[in-house]
Tab-separated table of C-alpha atoms in Angstrom:
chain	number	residue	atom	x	y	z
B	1311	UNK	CA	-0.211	36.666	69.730
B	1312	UNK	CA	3.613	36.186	69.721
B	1313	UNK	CA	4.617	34.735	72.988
B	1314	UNK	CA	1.933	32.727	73.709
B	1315	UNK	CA	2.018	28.725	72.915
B	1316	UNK	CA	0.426	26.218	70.875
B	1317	UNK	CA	-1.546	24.443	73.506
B	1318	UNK	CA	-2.981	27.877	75.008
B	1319	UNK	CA	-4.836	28.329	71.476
B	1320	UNK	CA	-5.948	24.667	71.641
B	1321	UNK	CA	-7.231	25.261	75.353
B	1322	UNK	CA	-9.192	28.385	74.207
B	1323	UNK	CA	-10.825	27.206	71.713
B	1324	UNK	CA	-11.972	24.018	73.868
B	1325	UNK	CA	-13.204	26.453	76.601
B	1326	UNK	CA	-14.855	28.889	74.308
B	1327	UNK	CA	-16.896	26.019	72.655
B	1328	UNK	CA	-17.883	24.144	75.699
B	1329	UNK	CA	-18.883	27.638	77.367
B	1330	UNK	CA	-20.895	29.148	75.036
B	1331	UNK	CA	-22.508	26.218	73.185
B	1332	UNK	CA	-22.392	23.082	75.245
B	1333	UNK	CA	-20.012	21.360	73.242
B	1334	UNK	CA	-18.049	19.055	75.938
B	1335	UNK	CA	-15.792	17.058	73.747
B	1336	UNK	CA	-14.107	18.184	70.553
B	1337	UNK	CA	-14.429	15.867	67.464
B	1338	UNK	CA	-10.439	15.344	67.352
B	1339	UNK	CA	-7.411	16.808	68.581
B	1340	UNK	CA	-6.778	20.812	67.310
B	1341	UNK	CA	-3.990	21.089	65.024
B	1342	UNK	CA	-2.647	24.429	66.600
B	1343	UNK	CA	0.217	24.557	64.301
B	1344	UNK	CA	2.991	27.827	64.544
B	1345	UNK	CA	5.796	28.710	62.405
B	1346	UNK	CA	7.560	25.282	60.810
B	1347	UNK	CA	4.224	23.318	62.550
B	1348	UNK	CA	1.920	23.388	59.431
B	1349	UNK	CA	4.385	21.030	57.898
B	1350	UNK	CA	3.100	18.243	59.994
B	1351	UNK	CA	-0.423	17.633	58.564
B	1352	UNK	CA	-1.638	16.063	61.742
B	1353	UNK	CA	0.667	18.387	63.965
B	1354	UNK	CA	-0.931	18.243	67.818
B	1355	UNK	CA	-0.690	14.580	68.581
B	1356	UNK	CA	1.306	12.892	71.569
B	1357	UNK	CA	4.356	12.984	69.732
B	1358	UNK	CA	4.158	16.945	68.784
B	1359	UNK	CA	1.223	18.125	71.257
B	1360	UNK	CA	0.898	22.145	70.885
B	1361	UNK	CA	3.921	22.936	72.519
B	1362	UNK	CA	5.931	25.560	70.553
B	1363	UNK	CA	5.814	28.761	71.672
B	1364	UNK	CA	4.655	31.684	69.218
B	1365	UNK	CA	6.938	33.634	67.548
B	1366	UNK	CA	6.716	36.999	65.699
B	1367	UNK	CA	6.368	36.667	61.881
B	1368	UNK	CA	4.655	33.146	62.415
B	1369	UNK	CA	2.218	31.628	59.971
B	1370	UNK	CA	-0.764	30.126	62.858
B	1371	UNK	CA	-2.438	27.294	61.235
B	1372	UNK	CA	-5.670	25.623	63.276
B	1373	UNK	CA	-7.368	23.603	62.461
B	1374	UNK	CA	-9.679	22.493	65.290
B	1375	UNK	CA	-13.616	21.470	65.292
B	1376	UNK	CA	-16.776	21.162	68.005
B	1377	UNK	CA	-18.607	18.182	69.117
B	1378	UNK	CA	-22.621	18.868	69.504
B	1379	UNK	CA	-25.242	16.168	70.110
B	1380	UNK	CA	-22.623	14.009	68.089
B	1381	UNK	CA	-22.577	15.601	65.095
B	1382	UNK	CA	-18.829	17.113	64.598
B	1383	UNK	CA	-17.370	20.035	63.186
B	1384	UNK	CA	-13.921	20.730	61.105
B	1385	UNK	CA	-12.519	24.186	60.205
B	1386	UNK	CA	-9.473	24.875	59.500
B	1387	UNK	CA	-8.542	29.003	59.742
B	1388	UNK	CA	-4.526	30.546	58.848
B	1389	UNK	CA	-3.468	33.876	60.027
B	1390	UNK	CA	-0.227	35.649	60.382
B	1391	UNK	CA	0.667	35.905	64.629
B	1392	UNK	CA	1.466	39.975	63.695
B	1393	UNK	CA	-1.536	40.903	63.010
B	1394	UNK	CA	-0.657	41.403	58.786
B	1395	UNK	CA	0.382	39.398	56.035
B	1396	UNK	CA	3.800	40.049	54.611
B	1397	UNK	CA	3.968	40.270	50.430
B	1398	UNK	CA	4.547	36.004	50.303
B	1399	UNK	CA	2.481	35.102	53.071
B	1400	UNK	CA	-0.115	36.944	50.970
B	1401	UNK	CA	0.426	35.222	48.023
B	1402	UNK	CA	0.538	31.829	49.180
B	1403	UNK	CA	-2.585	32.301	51.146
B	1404	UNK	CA	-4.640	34.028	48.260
B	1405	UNK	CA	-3.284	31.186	46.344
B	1406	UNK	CA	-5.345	28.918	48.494
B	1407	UNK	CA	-8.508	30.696	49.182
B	1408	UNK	CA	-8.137	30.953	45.212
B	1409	UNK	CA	-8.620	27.039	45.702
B	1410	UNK	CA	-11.563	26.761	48.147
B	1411	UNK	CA	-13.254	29.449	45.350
B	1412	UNK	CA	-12.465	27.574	42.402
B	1413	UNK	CA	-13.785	23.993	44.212
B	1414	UNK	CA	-16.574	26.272	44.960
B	1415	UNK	CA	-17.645	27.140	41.491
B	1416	UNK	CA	-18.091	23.736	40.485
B	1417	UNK	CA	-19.478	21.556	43.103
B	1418	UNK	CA	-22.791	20.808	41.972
B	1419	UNK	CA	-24.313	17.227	41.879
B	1420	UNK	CA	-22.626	15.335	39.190
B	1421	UNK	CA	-19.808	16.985	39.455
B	1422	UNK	CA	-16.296	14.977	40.050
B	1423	UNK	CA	-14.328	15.124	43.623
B	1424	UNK	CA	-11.312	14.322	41.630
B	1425	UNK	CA	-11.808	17.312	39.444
B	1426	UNK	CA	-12.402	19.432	42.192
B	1427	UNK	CA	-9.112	18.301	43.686
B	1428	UNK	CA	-7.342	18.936	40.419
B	1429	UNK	CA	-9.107	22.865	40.161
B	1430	UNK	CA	-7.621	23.592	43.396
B	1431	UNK	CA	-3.806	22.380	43.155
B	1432	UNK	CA	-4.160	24.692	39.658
B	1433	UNK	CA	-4.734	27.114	41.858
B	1434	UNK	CA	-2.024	26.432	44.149
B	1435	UNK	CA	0.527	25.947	41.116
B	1436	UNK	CA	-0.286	29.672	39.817
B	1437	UNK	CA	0.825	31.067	43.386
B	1438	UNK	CA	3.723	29.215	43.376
B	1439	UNK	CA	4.173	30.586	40.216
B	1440	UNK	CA	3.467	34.120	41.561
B	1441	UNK	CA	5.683	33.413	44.421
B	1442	UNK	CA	8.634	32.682	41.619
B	1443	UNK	CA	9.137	28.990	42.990
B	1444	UNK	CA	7.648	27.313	39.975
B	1445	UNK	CA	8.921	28.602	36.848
B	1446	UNK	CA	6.863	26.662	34.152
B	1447	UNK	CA	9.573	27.372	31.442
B	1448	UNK	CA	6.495	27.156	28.543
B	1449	UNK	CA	4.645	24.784	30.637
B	1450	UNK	CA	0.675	25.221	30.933
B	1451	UNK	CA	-0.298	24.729	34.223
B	1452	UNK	CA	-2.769	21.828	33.093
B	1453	UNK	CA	0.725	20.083	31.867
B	1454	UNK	CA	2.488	20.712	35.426
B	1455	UNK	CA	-0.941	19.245	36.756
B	1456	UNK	CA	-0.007	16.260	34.710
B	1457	UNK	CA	3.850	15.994	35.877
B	1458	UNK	CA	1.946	15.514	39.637
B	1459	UNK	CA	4.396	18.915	40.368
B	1460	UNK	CA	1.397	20.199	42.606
B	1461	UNK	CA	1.548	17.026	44.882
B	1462	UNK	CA	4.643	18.044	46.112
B	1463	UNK	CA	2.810	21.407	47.838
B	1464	UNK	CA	-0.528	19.568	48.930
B	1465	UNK	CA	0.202	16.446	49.527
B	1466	UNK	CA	-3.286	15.451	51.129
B	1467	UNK	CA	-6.612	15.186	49.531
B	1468	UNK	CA	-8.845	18.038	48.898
B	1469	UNK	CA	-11.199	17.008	51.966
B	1470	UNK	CA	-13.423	13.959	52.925
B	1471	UNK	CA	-17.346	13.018	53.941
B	1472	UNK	CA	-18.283	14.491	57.689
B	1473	UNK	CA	-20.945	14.197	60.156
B	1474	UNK	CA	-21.036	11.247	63.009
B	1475	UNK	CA	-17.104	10.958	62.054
B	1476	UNK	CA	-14.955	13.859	61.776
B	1477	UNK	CA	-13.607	11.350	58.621
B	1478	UNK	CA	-16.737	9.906	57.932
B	1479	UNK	CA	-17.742	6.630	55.918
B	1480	UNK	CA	-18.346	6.510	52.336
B	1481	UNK	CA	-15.439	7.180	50.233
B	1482	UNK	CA	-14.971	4.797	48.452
B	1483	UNK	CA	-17.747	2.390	48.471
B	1484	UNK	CA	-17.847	-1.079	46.902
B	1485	UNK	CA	-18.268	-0.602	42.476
B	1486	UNK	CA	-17.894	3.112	43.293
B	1487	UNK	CA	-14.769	4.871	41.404
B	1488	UNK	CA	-10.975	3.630	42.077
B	1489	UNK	CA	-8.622	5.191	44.061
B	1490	UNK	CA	-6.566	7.382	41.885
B	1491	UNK	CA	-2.868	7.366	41.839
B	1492	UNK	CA	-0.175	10.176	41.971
B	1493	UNK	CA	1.457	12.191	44.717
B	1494	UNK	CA	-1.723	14.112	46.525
B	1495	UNK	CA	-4.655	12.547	44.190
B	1496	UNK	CA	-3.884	8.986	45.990
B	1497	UNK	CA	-4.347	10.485	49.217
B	1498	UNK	CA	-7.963	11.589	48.293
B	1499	UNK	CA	-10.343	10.761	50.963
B	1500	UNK	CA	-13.347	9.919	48.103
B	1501	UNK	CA	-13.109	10.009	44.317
B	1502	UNK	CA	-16.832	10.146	44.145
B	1503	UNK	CA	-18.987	11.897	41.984
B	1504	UNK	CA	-21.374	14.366	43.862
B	1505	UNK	CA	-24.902	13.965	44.540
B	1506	UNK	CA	-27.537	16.490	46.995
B	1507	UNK	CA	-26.855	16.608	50.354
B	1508	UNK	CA	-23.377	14.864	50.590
B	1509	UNK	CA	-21.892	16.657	53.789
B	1510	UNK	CA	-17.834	17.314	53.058
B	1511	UNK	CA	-15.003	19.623	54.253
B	1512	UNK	CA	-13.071	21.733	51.651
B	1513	UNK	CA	-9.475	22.335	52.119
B	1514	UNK	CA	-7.114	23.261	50.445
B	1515	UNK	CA	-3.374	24.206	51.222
B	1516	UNK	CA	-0.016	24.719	50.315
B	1517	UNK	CA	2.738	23.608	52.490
B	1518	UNK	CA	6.921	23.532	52.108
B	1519	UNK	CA	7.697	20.202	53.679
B	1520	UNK	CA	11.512	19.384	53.898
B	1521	UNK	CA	11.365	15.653	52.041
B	1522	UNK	CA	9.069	17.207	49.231
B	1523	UNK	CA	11.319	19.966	48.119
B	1524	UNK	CA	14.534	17.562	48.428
B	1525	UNK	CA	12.048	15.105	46.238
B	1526	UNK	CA	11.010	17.760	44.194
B	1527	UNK	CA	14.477	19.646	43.313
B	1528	UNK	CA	16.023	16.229	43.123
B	1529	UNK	CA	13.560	14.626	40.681
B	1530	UNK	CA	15.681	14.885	36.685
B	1531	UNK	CA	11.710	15.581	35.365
B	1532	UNK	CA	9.835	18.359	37.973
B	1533	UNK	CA	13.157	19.999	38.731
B	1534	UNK	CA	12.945	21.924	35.953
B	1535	UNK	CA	10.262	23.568	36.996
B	1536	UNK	CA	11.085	24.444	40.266
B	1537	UNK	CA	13.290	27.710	41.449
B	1538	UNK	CA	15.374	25.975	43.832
B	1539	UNK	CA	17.066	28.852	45.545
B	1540	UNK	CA	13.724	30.477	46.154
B	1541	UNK	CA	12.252	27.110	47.118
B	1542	UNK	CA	14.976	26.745	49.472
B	1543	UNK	CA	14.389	30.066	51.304
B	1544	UNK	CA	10.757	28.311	52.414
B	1545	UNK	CA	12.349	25.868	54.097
B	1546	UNK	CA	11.090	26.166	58.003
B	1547	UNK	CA	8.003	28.109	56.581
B	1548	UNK	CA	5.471	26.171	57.531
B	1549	UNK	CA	1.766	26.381	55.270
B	1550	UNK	CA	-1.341	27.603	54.596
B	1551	UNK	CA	-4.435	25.576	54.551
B	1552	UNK	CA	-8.176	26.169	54.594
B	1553	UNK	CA	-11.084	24.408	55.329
B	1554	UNK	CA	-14.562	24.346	55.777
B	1555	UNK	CA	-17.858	22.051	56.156
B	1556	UNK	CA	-20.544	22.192	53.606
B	1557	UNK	CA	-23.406	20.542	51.528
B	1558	UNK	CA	-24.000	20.119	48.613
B	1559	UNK	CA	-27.258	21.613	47.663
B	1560	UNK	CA	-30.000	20.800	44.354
B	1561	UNK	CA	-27.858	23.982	42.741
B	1562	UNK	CA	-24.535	24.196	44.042
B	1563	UNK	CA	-22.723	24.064	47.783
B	1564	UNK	CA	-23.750	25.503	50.747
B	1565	UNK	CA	-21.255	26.613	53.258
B	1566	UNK	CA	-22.334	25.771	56.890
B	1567	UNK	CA	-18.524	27.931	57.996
B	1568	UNK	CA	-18.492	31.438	58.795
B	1569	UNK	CA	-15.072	32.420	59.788
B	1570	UNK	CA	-13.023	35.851	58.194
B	1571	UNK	CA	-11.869	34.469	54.701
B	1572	UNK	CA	-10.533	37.093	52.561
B	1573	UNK	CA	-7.204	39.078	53.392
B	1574	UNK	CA	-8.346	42.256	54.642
B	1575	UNK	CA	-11.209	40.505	57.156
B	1576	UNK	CA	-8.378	38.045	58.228
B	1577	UNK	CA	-6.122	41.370	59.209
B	1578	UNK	CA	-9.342	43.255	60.648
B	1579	UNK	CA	-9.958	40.778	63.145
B	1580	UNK	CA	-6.136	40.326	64.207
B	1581	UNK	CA	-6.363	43.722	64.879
B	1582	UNK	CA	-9.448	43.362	67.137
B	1583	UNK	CA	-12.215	44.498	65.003
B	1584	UNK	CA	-15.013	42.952	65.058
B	1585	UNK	CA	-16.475	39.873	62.938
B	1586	UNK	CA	-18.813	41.947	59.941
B	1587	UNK	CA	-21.845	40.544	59.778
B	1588	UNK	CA	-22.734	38.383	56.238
B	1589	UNK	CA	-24.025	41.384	54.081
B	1590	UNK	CA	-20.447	43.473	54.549
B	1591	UNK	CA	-18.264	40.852	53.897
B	1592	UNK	CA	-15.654	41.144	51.291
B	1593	UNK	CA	-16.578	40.196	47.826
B	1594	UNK	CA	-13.971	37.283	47.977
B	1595	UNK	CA	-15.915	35.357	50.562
B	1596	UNK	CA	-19.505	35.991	48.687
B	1597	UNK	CA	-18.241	34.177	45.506
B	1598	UNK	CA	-19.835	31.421	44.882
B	1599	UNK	CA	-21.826	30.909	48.158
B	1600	UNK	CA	-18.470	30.938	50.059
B	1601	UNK	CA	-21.093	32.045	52.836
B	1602	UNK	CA	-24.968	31.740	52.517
B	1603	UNK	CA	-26.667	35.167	52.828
């Protein structure tokens, strides 16, 4: 809730997990990210550990995972600190759930990390779009994909192998596929193709970061595209992202991550209700085994 800090949230979660499952360590330090935080993809570290305090209106990002018998955990969950979304908090975070669905649809064995990557910073562009801070002037979002315009607002790669490792071995293996280039795509943690029972985190996000947009609304080509007076007004904003652990199955993925997805079970739990089980949740968390029933 507004007023409490950072580190409280990370201490929580630590205490929760070791007191109700056994889990003494954590498999890396929580991101506990408030407000402006979520900028800082690896936000919590020595030099910005979890201290800010909460303020109303804040976009929470955590992203925090258990240790058990060695085996780790990584799930990332966002939520507004009132309780509700506001109208462009709600886009850009339907704009990224939008992303973990669309990876969802297609990861079946055979099918291509990098593509994945690519279906969910579509997804991403057509919020921003939404949001009126891309303005594709003609432009299909396939060709913005092209221009690398989508880097600037996930600038990480779509996820990476777990399981001993919170970043586990793997990616990129020796004759396996090249590292690709671009803003986002060379920061992919694999650019395998997928095979049954590869064990990977999903997440997606969309962030305002101050040296993107100044490299975005500065750049003769993508600036174009890009509304920067709206842009501008994200500035301090923070992000969205995402993520959970799954497998990928004989038929499709698996998700091992049961957390409130979908806007309205996000805002029911805020305001204290309690976590549905499986069969009542919201249709946007069923697609695509988003959750196993």
């Amino acid at each position: 809730r507004p007023g409490m800090y950072e580190y409280q949230l990370e201490s929580l979660f630590n205490h929760h997990s070791y007191y109700n499952f056994g889990c003494r360590v954590a498999g890396y330090t929580a991101i506990c990210g408030c407000g402006p935080s979520p900028a800082v993809l690896h936000y919590g570290h020595a030099g910005a550990p979890n201290d800010r305090r909460i303020k109303d209106g804040d976009m929470l990002l955590l992203d925090m995972g258990s240790e058990y018998c060695c085996y780790g955990a990584d799930i990332t969950c966002s939520f507004p600190a009132s309780g509700r979304f506001t109208p462009d908090q709600r886009v850009v975070y339907t704009a990224v759930l939008n992303a973990q669905v669309a990876v969802y649809d297609m990861l079946v064995p055979g099918a291509s990390w990098v593509d994945a990557h690519r279906a969910a910073e579509a997804e991403i562009i057509k919020g921003l779009i939404e949001l009126g801070v891309v303005a594709p002037r003609g432009r299909s979002v396939p060709e913005l994909l092209e221009l690398r315009l989508g880097g600037h607002f996930m600038p990480h790669g779509l996820g990476h192998f777990i399981g001993i490792d919170t970043h586990d071995v793997g990616g990129y293996p020796g004759g396996g596929p090249a590292r690709p280039e671009g803003l986002g795509l060379k920061s992919l943690r694999t650019a395998r193709v997928m095979e049954e029972n590869m064990v990977l985190t999903v997440e997606p996000g969309c962030y305002f970061i101050d040296h993107l947009i100044d490299k975005v609304t500065a750049d003769p080509i993508l600036s174009q595209y890009i509304n920067a007076e709206r842009l501008n007004e994200f500035r301090g904003w923070g992000g969205v992202r995402l993520e959970d652990v799954g497998v990928i199955t004989a038929d499709g993925w698996l998700n091992y991550t049961a957390a409130p997805r979908g806007v309205d079970e996000v805002e029911a739990t805020m305001a204290g209700g309690k976590w549905p089980p499986m069969k009542d949740l919201h249709p946007e968390c069923r697609r695509a085994n988003l959750l196993k029933m």
